[in-house]
Amino acid sequence: MTEHSDAAVAAEHKDELLQRLRHFHSDYFPLHQQRFQDLVSEGQHPKTLFIGCSDSRLVPYLLTGAGPGELFVVRNVGAFVPPYDGSHGLHGTTAAIEFAVLSLHVERIILCGHSHCGAIRAAYDGVPAEAVALRAWLKLAQEALLPVQASPEAMRRTEQRAVVLQLERLMAYPMVRREVEAGRLTLHGWHYVIEEGEIHIFDVQKGSFVPASSASNSGTGPYQPYVENEGRVFSL
Ligand SMILES: [Zn+2]
């Protein structure tokens, strides 16, 4: 073996991401191969659109116990929903909502914010001058901000208000409103408290967030049980 190839092998072993890709292929994939192949031959039919913050601590699959094919996911800074204006603008989140509702016919939309959200913090504190797109994007939280010092309590309330604000914007999407009113689509407003490992669910009747441990269901709007393809009932 040459010196060069020794170095190459050493580099390969240091490339942890490469090791993880190999681990997925050799260890995880064989266990779930049939599921993946079914999802290719039958196509994807996720029942849930998950709109979440990009924060690395928010892990939708862990929180919901979902596997491949179950969640159609769109994530952005803050888990914000742009206003529906029927324009041809390049809004990735808007396009994902249209696709999920009109083509995938999802049965629920989860809007998931979280504690210690950097987007909400930045909406109070501002961003670097060069971050012009980010500054414009954070305006989507403007109405949720409180005219107080950004204390931990104010931050949490703002994060929760931001979730409700995005749900209201979702309801202004014609296809979302139509499906909700027809009883084919439910909305779930969630605030994930990282340090407690618990989702707090917005209850539209109570007008407040209820910890999942004491909530009567996982939804915000008209509630329907969550049943996945194989008839397994998830107790979220
Ligand atoms: Zn966040």
Tab-separated table of C-alpha atoms and ligand atoms in Angstrom:
chain	number	residue	atom	x	y	z
A	1	MET	CA	0.000	0.000	0.000
A	2	THR	CA	1.404	3.370	-0.964
A	3	GLU	CA	1.836	6.285	1.350
A	4	HIS	CA	-0.826	8.106	-0.621
A	5	SER	CA	-3.424	5.383	-0.268
A	6	ASP	CA	-2.626	5.027	3.450
A	7	ALA	CA	-3.435	8.702	3.816
A	8	ALA	CA	-6.597	8.224	1.797
A	9	VAL	CA	-7.697	5.335	4.010
A	10	ALA	CA	-6.945	7.359	7.135
A	11	ALA	CA	-8.968	10.273	5.793
A	12	GLU	CA	-11.814	7.925	4.951
A	13	HIS	CA	-11.909	6.660	8.528
A	14	LYS	CA	-11.955	10.208	9.839
A	15	ASP	CA	-14.888	11.120	7.621
A	16	GLU	CA	-17.623	10.451	10.131
A	17	LEU	CA	-20.357	11.482	7.740
A	18	LEU	CA	-19.166	8.899	5.240
A	19	GLN	CA	-19.203	6.276	7.999
A	20	ARG	CA	-22.780	7.209	8.841
A	21	LEU	CA	-23.868	6.883	5.204
A	22	ARG	CA	-22.360	3.397	5.119
A	23	HIS	CA	-24.030	2.531	8.415
A	24	PHE	CA	-27.426	3.545	7.005
A	25	HIS	CA	-26.898	1.420	3.911
A	26	SER	CA	-25.495	-1.640	5.683
A	27	ASP	CA	-27.425	-1.650	8.983
A	28	TYR	CA	-30.641	0.370	8.763
A	29	PHE	CA	-31.729	-0.097	5.162
A	30	PRO	CA	-31.777	-3.931	5.154
A	31	LEU	CA	-34.159	-3.905	8.131
A	32	HIS	CA	-36.596	-1.572	6.352
A	33	GLN	CA	-35.923	-2.447	2.742
A	34	GLN	CA	-39.458	-3.628	1.994
A	35	ARG	CA	-40.963	-0.422	3.373
A	36	PHE	CA	-38.713	1.729	1.188
A	37	GLN	CA	-39.434	-0.393	-1.878
A	38	ASP	CA	-43.177	-0.198	-1.248
A	39	LEU	CA	-42.865	3.554	-0.983
A	40	VAL	CA	-41.223	3.578	-4.389
A	41	SER	CA	-43.649	1.218	-6.114
A	42	GLU	CA	-46.773	2.681	-4.500
A	43	GLY	CA	-45.515	6.246	-4.208
A	44	GLN	CA	-45.640	8.352	-1.084
A	45	HIS	CA	-48.979	8.951	0.611
A	46	PRO	CA	-48.114	10.879	3.777
A	47	LYS	CA	-51.120	12.012	5.772
A	48	THR	CA	-49.253	14.737	7.590
A	49	LEU	CA	-47.636	17.987	6.545
A	50	PHE	CA	-45.115	18.951	9.222
A	51	ILE	CA	-44.051	22.601	9.167
A	52	GLY	CA	-41.238	23.035	11.663
A	53	CYS	CA	-38.424	25.371	12.579
A	54	SER	CA	-35.034	24.471	11.098
A	55	ASP	CA	-33.541	24.282	14.593
A	56	SER	CA	-31.347	21.170	14.904
A	57	ARG	CA	-32.865	20.289	18.270
A	58	LEU	CA	-36.292	19.806	16.776
A	59	VAL	CA	-36.411	16.250	15.399
A	60	PRO	CA	-39.865	15.575	13.902
A	61	TYR	CA	-39.382	11.828	13.451
A	62	LEU	CA	-38.281	11.320	17.049
A	63	LEU	CA	-41.107	13.424	18.466
A	64	THR	CA	-43.846	11.731	16.487
A	65	GLY	CA	-42.404	8.240	16.194
A	66	ALA	CA	-42.866	8.546	12.436
A	67	GLY	CA	-41.042	6.441	9.876
A	68	PRO	CA	-40.361	6.759	6.157
A	69	GLY	CA	-43.362	7.900	4.148
A	70	GLU	CA	-45.332	9.342	7.054
A	71	LEU	CA	-44.334	12.999	7.211
A	72	PHE	CA	-44.169	15.527	4.406
A	73	VAL	CA	-41.774	18.001	5.961
A	74	VAL	CA	-41.072	21.637	5.269
A	75	ARG	CA	-38.776	23.501	7.601
A	76	ASN	CA	-37.639	27.078	7.716
A	77	VAL	CA	-36.241	29.617	10.140
A	78	GLY	CA	-38.937	30.017	12.798
A	79	ALA	CA	-41.552	27.653	11.292
A	80	PHE	CA	-43.223	30.622	9.635
A	81	VAL	CA	-45.976	30.616	7.032
A	82	PRO	CA	-45.845	33.419	4.452
A	83	PRO	CA	-49.176	35.132	3.830
A	84	TYR	CA	-51.074	33.639	0.936
A	85	ASP	CA	-51.232	36.266	-1.777
A	86	GLY	CA	-51.790	34.139	-4.867
A	87	SER	CA	-48.596	35.530	-6.363
A	88	HIS	CA	-45.983	33.755	-8.415
A	89	GLY	CA	-43.263	34.589	-5.922
A	90	LEU	CA	-40.583	32.070	-4.962
A	91	HIS	CA	-42.032	30.971	-1.635
A	92	GLY	CA	-40.839	27.436	-0.881
A	93	THR	CA	-43.079	27.066	2.146
A	94	THR	CA	-46.148	28.260	0.236
A	95	ALA	CA	-45.374	25.834	-2.604
A	96	ALA	CA	-45.025	22.960	-0.120
A	97	ILE	CA	-48.377	23.778	1.493
A	98	GLU	CA	-50.103	23.904	-1.902
A	99	PHE	CA	-48.518	20.596	-2.932
A	100	ALA	CA	-49.321	18.838	0.358
A	101	VAL	CA	-52.968	19.905	0.369
A	102	LEU	CA	-53.826	19.810	-3.342
A	103	SER	CA	-51.707	16.867	-4.549
A	104	LEU	CA	-50.943	14.730	-1.505
A	105	HIS	CA	-54.317	15.432	0.160
A	106	VAL	CA	-52.809	15.411	3.643
A	107	GLU	CA	-55.257	15.066	6.509
A	108	ARG	CA	-53.437	17.232	9.012
A	109	ILE	CA	-50.963	20.076	9.169
A	110	ILE	CA	-48.661	20.312	12.165
A	111	LEU	CA	-47.127	23.732	12.786
A	112	CYS	CA	-44.294	23.214	15.265
A	113	GLY	CA	-42.381	25.964	17.012
A	114	HIS	CA	-40.146	25.410	20.007
A	115	SER	CA	-38.491	26.836	23.112
A	116	HIS	CA	-35.263	28.853	22.835
A	117	CYS	CA	-36.032	29.629	19.200
A	118	GLY	CA	-33.239	31.656	17.629
A	119	ALA	CA	-35.633	33.096	15.058
A	120	ILE	CA	-37.906	34.572	17.718
A	121	ARG	CA	-34.866	35.843	19.621
A	122	ALA	CA	-33.566	37.457	16.424
A	123	ALA	CA	-36.965	39.037	15.778
A	124	TYR	CA	-36.371	40.962	19.025
A	125	ASP	CA	-32.616	41.488	18.786
A	126	GLY	CA	-32.104	42.041	15.059
A	127	VAL	CA	-29.735	40.358	12.586
A	128	PRO	CA	-26.455	41.249	10.842
A	129	ALA	CA	-26.828	43.965	8.176
A	130	GLU	CA	-25.847	41.516	5.434
A	131	ALA	CA	-28.743	39.178	6.290
A	132	VAL	CA	-31.307	41.078	4.250
A	133	ALA	CA	-33.484	38.051	3.408
A	134	LEU	CA	-33.479	36.922	7.034
A	135	ARG	CA	-34.509	40.358	8.242
A	136	ALA	CA	-37.432	40.399	5.815
A	137	TRP	CA	-38.380	36.822	6.757
A	138	LEU	CA	-38.470	37.600	10.484
A	139	LYS	CA	-41.212	40.154	9.837
A	140	LEU	CA	-43.496	37.113	9.707
A	141	ALA	CA	-43.201	37.026	13.511
A	142	GLN	CA	-43.667	40.761	14.017
A	143	GLU	CA	-47.283	40.554	15.140
A	144	ALA	CA	-46.356	37.978	17.797
A	145	LEU	CA	-43.775	40.187	19.513
A	146	LEU	CA	-44.604	41.641	22.914
A	147	PRO	CA	-43.833	45.233	23.940
A	148	VAL	CA	-41.776	44.035	26.900
A	149	GLN	CA	-38.202	43.060	27.732
A	150	ALA	CA	-37.396	39.709	26.101
A	151	SER	CA	-37.397	37.689	29.344
A	152	PRO	CA	-37.536	33.867	29.249
A	153	GLU	CA	-41.267	34.054	29.971
A	154	ALA	CA	-41.821	36.658	27.247
A	155	MET	CA	-39.820	34.527	24.815
A	156	ARG	CA	-41.960	31.479	25.479
A	157	ARG	CA	-45.173	33.451	25.137
A	158	THR	CA	-43.900	34.981	21.902
A	159	GLU	CA	-42.943	31.573	20.511
A	160	GLN	CA	-46.444	30.331	21.276
A	161	ARG	CA	-48.086	33.451	19.858
A	162	ALA	CA	-46.013	32.946	16.708
A	163	VAL	CA	-47.417	29.415	16.321
A	164	VAL	CA	-50.974	30.737	16.558
A	165	LEU	CA	-50.153	33.519	14.106
A	166	GLN	CA	-48.912	31.000	11.538
A	167	LEU	CA	-52.057	28.872	12.020
A	168	GLU	CA	-54.120	31.961	11.246
A	169	ARG	CA	-52.074	32.539	8.102
A	170	LEU	CA	-52.567	28.895	7.123
A	171	MET	CA	-56.317	29.359	7.366
A	172	ALA	CA	-56.028	32.214	4.869
A	173	TYR	CA	-54.787	29.736	2.230
A	174	PRO	CA	-57.963	29.032	0.221
A	175	MET	CA	-57.229	25.322	-0.189
A	176	VAL	CA	-56.481	24.942	3.542
A	177	ARG	CA	-59.633	26.746	4.627
A	178	ARG	CA	-61.743	24.764	2.163
A	179	GLU	CA	-60.409	21.393	3.384
A	180	VAL	CA	-60.649	22.331	7.063
A	181	GLU	CA	-64.230	23.507	6.637
A	182	ALA	CA	-65.058	20.283	4.772
A	183	GLY	CA	-63.706	18.252	7.716
A	184	ARG	CA	-60.937	16.695	5.652
A	185	LEU	CA	-58.028	18.565	7.222
A	186	THR	CA	-57.122	19.345	10.820
A	187	LEU	CA	-54.589	21.786	12.170
A	188	HIS	CA	-52.152	21.089	14.993
A	189	GLY	CA	-50.318	23.992	16.631
A	190	TRP	CA	-47.420	22.733	18.709
A	191	HIS	CA	-44.773	24.330	20.901
A	192	TYR	CA	-41.947	21.918	21.702
A	193	VAL	CA	-40.186	22.566	24.992
A	194	ILE	CA	-36.758	21.086	24.385
A	195	GLU	CA	-35.628	20.859	28.001
A	196	GLU	CA	-38.861	19.137	29.076
A	197	GLY	CA	-39.079	16.808	26.107
A	198	GLU	CA	-42.705	17.733	25.748
A	199	ILE	CA	-44.961	19.211	23.112
A	200	HIS	CA	-47.482	21.785	24.274
A	201	ILE	CA	-50.559	21.701	22.048
A	202	PHE	CA	-52.593	24.765	21.192
A	203	ASP	CA	-56.212	24.163	22.174
A	204	VAL	CA	-58.344	26.548	20.177
A	205	GLN	CA	-61.306	26.102	22.546
A	206	LYS	CA	-59.273	27.039	25.609
A	207	GLY	CA	-57.146	29.570	23.731
A	208	SER	CA	-54.032	28.217	25.437
A	209	PHE	CA	-51.267	25.641	25.097
A	210	VAL	CA	-51.771	22.360	26.970
A	211	PRO	CA	-48.911	19.911	27.666
A	212	ALA	CA	-49.323	16.689	25.698
A	213	SER	CA	-49.256	14.770	28.995
A	214	SER	CA	-52.558	16.372	30.017
A	215	ALA	CA	-54.096	17.172	26.624
A	216	SER	CA	-57.131	15.250	25.405
A	217	ASN	CA	-55.847	15.084	21.834
A	218	SER	CA	-52.971	16.180	19.605
A	219	GLY	CA	-54.910	18.693	17.558
A	220	THR	CA	-55.861	22.317	17.585
A	221	GLY	CA	-58.864	22.426	15.329
A	222	PRO	CA	-61.536	19.775	14.730
A	223	TYR	CA	-59.960	16.601	16.043
A	224	GLN	CA	-59.681	13.283	14.263
A	225	PRO	CA	-57.675	10.289	15.502
A	226	TYR	CA	-54.272	9.791	13.976
A	227	VAL	CA	-54.223	6.440	12.168
A	228	GLU	CA	-51.417	5.497	9.838
A	229	ASN	CA	-51.462	3.184	6.846
A	230	GLU	CA	-51.229	-0.086	8.711
A	231	GLY	CA	-53.974	0.846	11.094
A	232	ARG	CA	-51.533	1.538	13.883
A	233	VAL	CA	-52.897	4.244	16.160
A	234	PHE	CA	-50.261	6.656	17.358
A	235	SER	CA	-50.876	8.165	20.748
A	236	LEU	CA	-49.256	11.529	20.236
B	1	ZN	ZN	-36.497	27.945	15.996
